[in-house]
Short mmCIF file of C-alpha atoms and ligand atoms in Angstrom, two decimals:
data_model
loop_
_atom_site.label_atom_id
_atom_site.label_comp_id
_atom_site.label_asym_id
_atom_site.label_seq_id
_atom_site.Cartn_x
_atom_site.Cartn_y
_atom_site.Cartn_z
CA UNK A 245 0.00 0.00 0.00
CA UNK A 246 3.15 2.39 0.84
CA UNK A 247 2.91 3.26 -3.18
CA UNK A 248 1.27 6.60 -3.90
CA UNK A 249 -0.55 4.40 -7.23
CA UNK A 250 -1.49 1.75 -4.68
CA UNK A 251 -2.56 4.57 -2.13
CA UNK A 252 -4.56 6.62 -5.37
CA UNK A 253 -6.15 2.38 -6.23
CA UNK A 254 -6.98 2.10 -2.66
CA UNK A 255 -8.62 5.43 -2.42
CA UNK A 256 -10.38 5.38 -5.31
CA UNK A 257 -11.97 1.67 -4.27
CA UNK A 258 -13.04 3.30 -1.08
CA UNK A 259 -14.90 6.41 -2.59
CA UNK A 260 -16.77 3.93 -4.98
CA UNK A 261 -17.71 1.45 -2.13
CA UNK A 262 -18.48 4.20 0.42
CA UNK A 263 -20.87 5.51 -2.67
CA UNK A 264 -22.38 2.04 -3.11
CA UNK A 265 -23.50 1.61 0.62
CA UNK A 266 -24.85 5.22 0.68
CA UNK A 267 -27.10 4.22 -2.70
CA UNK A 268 -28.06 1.41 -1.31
CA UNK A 269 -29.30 2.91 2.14
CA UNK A 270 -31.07 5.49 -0.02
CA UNK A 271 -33.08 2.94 -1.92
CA UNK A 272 -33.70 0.67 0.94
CA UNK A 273 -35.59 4.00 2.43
CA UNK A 274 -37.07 4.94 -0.97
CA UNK A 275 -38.72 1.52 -1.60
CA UNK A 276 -39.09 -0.63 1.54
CA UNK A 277 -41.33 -3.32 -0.46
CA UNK A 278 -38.57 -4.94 -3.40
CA UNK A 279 -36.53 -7.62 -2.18
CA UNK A 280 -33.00 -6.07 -0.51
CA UNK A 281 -31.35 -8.60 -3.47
CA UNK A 282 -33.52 -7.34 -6.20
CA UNK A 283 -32.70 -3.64 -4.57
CA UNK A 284 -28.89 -4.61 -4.97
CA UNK A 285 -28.87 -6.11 -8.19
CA UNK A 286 -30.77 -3.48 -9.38
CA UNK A 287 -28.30 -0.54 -8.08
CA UNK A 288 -25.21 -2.78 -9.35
CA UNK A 289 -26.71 -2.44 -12.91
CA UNK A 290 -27.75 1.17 -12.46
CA UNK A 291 -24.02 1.56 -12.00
CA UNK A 292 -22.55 -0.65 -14.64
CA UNK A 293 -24.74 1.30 -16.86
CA UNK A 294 -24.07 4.80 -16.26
CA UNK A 295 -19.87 4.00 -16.14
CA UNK A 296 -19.58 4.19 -12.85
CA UNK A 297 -17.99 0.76 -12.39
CA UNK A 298 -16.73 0.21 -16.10
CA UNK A 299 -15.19 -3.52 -17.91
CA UNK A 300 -12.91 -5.11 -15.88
CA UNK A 301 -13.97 -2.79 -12.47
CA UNK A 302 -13.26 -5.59 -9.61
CA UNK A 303 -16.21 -5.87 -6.99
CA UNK A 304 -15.67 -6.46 -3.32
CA UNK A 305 -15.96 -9.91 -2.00
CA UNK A 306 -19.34 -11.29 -1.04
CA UNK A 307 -17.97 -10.97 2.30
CA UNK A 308 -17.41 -7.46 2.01
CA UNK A 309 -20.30 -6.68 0.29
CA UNK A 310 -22.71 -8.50 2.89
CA UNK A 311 -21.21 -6.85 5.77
CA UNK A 312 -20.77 -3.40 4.21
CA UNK A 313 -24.36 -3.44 2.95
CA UNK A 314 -25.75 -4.95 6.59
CA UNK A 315 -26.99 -8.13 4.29
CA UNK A 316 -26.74 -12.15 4.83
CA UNK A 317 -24.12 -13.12 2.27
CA UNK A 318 -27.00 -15.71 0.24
CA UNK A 319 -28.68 -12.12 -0.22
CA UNK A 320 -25.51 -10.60 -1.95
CA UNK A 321 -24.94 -13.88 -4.26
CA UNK A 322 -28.64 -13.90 -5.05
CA UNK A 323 -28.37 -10.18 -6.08
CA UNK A 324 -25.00 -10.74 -8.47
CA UNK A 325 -25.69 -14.43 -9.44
CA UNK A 326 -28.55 -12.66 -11.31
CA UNK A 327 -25.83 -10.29 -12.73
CA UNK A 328 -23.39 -13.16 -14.18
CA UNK A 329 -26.80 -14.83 -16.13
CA UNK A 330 -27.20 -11.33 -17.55
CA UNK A 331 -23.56 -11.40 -18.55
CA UNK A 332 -23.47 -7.77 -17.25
CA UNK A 333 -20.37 -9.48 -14.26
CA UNK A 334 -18.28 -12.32 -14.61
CA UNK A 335 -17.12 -14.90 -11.69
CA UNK A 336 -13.67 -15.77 -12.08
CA UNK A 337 -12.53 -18.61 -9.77
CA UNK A 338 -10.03 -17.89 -7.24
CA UNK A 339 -10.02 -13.75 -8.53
CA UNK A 340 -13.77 -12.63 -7.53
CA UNK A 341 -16.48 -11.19 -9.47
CA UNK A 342 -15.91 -8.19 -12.19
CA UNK A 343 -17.91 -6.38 -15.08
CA UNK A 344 -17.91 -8.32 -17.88
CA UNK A 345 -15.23 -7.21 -20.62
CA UNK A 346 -16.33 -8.72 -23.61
CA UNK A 347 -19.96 -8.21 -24.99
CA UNK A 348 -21.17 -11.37 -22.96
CA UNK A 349 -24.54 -11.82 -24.71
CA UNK A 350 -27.06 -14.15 -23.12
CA UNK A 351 -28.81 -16.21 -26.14
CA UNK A 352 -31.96 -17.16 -24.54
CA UNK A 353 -32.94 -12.93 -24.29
CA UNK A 354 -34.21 -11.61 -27.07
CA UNK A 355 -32.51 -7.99 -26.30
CA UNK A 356 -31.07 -5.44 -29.39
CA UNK A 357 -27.66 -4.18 -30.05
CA UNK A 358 -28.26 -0.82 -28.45
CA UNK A 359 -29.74 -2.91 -25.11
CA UNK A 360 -26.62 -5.35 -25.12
CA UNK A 361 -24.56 -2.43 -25.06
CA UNK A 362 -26.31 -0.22 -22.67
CA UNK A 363 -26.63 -2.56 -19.92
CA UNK A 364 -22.62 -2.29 -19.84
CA UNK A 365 -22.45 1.08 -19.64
CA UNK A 366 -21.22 1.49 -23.30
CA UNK A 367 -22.21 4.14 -25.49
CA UNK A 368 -24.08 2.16 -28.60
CA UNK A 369 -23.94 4.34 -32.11
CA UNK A 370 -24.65 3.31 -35.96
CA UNK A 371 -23.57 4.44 -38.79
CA UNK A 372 -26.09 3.83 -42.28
CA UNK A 373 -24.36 2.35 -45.27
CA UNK A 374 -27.72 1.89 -46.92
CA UNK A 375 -31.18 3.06 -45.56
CA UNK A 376 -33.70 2.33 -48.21
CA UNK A 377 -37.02 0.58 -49.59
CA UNK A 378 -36.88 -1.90 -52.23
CA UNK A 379 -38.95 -5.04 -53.63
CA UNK A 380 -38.00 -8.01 -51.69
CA UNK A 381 -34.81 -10.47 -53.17
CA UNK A 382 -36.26 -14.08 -53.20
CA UNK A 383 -34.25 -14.67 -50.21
CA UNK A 384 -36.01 -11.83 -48.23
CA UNK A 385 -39.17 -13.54 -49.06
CA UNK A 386 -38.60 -16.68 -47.84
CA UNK A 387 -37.15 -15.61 -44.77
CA UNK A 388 -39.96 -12.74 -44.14
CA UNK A 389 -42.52 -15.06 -45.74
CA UNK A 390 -43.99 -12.16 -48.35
CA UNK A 391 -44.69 -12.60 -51.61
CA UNK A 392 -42.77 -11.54 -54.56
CA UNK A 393 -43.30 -7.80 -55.33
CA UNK A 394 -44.02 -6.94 -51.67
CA UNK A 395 -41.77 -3.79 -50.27
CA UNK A 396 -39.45 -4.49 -47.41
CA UNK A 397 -37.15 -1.54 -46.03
CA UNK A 398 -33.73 -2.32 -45.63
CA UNK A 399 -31.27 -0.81 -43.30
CA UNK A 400 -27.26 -1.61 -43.73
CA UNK A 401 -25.70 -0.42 -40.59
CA UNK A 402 -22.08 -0.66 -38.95
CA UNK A 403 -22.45 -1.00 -35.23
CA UNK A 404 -20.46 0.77 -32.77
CA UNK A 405 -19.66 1.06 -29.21
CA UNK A 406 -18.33 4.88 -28.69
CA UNK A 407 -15.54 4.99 -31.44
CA UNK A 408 -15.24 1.30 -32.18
CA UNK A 409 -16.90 -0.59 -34.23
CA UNK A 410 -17.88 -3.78 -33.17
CA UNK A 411 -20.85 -5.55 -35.56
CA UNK A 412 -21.92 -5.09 -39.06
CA UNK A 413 -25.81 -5.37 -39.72
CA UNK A 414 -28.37 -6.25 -42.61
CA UNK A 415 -31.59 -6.30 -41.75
CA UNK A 416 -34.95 -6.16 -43.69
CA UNK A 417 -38.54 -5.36 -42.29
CA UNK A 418 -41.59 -5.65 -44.19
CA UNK A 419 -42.73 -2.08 -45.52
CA UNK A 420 -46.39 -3.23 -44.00
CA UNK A 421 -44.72 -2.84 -40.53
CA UNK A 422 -42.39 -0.19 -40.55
CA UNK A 423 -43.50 2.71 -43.34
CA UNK A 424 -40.61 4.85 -43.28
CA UNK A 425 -36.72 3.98 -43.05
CA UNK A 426 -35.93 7.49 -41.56
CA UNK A 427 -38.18 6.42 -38.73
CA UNK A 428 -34.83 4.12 -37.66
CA UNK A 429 -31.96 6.46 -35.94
CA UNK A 430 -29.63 4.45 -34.07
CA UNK A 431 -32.05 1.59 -32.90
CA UNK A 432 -34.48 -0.39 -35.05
CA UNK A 433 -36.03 -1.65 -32.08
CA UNK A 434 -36.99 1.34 -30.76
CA UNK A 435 -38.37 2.62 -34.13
CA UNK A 436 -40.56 -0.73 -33.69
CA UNK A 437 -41.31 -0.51 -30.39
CA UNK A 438 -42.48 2.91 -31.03
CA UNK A 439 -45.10 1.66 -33.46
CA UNK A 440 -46.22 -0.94 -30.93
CA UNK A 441 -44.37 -3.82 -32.87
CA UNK A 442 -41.59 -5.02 -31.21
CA UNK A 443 -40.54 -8.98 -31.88
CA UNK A 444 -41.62 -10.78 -28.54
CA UNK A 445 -40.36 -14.12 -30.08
CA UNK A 446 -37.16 -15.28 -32.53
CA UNK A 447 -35.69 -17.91 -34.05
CA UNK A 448 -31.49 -17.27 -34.45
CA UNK A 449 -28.97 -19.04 -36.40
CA UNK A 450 -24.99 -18.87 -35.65
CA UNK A 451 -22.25 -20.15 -37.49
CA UNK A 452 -18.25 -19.08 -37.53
CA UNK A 453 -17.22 -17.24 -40.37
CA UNK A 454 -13.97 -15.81 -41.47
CA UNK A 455 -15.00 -11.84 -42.54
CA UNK A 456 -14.06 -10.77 -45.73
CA UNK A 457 -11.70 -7.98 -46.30
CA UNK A 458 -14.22 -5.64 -46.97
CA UNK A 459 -15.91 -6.49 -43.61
CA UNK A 460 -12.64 -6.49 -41.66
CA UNK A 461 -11.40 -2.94 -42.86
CA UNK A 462 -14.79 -1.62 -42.08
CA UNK A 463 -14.72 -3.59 -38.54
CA UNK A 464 -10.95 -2.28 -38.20
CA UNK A 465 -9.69 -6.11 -37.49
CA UNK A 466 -6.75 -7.69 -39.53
CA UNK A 467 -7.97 -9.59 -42.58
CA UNK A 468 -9.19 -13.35 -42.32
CA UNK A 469 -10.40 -12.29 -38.88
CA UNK A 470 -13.15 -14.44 -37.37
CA UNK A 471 -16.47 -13.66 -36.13
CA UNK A 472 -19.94 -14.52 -35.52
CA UNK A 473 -22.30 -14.77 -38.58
CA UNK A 474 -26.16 -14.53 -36.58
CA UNK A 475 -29.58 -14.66 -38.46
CA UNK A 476 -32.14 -13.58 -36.42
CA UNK A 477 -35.85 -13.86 -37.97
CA UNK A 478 -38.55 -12.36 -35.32
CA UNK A 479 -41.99 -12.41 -34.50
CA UNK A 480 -44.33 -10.27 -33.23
CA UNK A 481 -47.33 -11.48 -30.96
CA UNK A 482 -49.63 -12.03 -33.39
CA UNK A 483 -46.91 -14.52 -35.18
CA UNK A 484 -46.37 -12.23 -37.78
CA UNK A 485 -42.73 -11.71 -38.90
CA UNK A 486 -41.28 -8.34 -38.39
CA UNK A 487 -37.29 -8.75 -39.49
CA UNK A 488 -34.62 -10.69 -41.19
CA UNK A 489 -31.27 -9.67 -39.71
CA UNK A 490 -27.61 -10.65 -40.76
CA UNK A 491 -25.27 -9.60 -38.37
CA UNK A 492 -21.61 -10.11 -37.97
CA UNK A 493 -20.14 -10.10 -34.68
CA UNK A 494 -16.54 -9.64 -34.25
CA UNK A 495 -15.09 -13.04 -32.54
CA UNK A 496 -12.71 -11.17 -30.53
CA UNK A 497 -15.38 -8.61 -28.63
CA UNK A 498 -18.47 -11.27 -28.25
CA UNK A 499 -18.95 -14.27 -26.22
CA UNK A 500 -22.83 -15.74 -26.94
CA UNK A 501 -23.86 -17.41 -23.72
CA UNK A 502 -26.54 -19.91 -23.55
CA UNK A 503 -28.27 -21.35 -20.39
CA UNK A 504 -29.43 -25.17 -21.38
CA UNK A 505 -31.89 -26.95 -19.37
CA UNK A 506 -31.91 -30.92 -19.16
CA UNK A 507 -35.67 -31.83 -20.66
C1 GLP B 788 -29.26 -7.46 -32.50
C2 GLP B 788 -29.90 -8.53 -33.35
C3 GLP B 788 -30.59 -7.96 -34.58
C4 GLP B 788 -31.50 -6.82 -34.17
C5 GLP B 788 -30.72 -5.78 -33.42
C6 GLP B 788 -31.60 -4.64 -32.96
O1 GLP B 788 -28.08 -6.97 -33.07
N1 GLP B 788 -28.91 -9.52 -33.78
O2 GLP B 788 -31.35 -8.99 -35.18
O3 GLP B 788 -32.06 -6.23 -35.34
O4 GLP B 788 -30.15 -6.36 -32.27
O5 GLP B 788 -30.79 -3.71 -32.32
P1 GLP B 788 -31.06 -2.16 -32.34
O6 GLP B 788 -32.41 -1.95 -31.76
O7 GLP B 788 -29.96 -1.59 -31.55
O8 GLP B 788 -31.02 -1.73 -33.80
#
């Protein structure tokens, strides 16, 4: 500790630990009904969102946390096992429990881009290489189920978190859904939620995929890189389908998590 870095590290872990108990004491007054784990897992996400504890930001032990926070330590693991199914923390063995680094993406959640990225505090973006409407390919139609001649709008979009780009996205929506492309800023789910047609269900397909060179100057990754090639094809409630997505993740920012159950 005699190091004035150590003594800056050690500081610094105080203030944001001194800030979490106050938080928490000010939501245990302000809602007295949640469950104190719900309460806590709630605030830890409030906080991995806004940047206050960014990737890699080490939490205290359960230990700490229980007896800092005046909880039963089952009430802390409750509150950040919770956490490490969202992928928002991981659990290292033997190290402790941090915010995830990579974009850990749980499979079984049908969340967007911009979502994924919020929930760790990173600042999603896009940028449009093609924003149009067009008659549908034969490939569109099959996947969309239209017939030939209907108008699907089609937005080409590189996906970024802050400066980097991280995803590159083709996605097509049937014209009878959503009317205008411009409608779409940065998220097409909000553009559907805002007309009340959000997907509630979809089907997703994932395979590895070397990018092409094209792909990998516009993702900024060397050549031959891999990633993740995902089709998504979603529903809304009324079984309707509402897009046809190709995205491609890059392999070295994404880990796709899946929770399987036996039967
Ligand atoms: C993910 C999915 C896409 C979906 C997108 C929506 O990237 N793979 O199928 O279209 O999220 O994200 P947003 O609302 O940020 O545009």
């Amino acid at each position: 500790m005699s190091s004035p870095i150590n003594k800056l590290v050690f500081n610094w872990y105080l203030y944001m630990n001194t800030n979490l108990v106050l938080e928490f004491q000010r939501s245990s007054a302000a809602d007295t009904r949640a469950p104190a784990y719900l309460r806590l897992r709630h605030l830890l996400r409030q906080r991995v969102e806004s940047g206050a504890m960014g990737p890699g930001h080490a939490l205290p032990s359960e230990r700490e946390l229980a007896a800092q926070l005046e909880l039963s330590r089952v009430t802390v693991r409750k509150a950040i096992s919770g956490l490490v199914d969202d992928g928002v923390l991981i659990q290292r063995r033997g190290a402790g429990t941090f915010v995830a680094e990579r974009i850990v993406k749980p499979l079984s959640k049908m969340t967007s881009f911009t979502e994924d990225l919020r929930a760790r505090g990173l600042n999603p973006r896009s940028v449009f290489l093609g924003r149009e409407v067009g008659e549908v390919t034969p490939e569109e139609a099959m996947a969309l189920n239209l017939s030939p001649g209907s108008l699907v709008v089609r937005l080409h979009r590189l996906r970024y978190a802050g400066d980097e780009p991280l995803a590159e996205e083709r996605s097509a929506i049937p014209q009878a859904i959503l009317k205008d492309p411009a409608s779409v800023k940065d998220s097409l789910y909000e553009a559907l939620d805002a007309l009340g047609c959000r997907p509630v269900r979809a089907l997703q397909r994932l395979r590895a995929v070397d990018l092409s060179a094209a792909q990998a100057r516009q993702l900024k990754v060397p050549a031959g890189s891999a990633a993740l090639a995902v089709e998504r094809r979603s529903f809304l409630a009324d079984g309707r389908l509402v897009e046809f997505t190709s995205s491609w993740y890059r392999g070295d920012a994404y880990d796709f998590v899946a929770e399987l159950h036996g039967e």
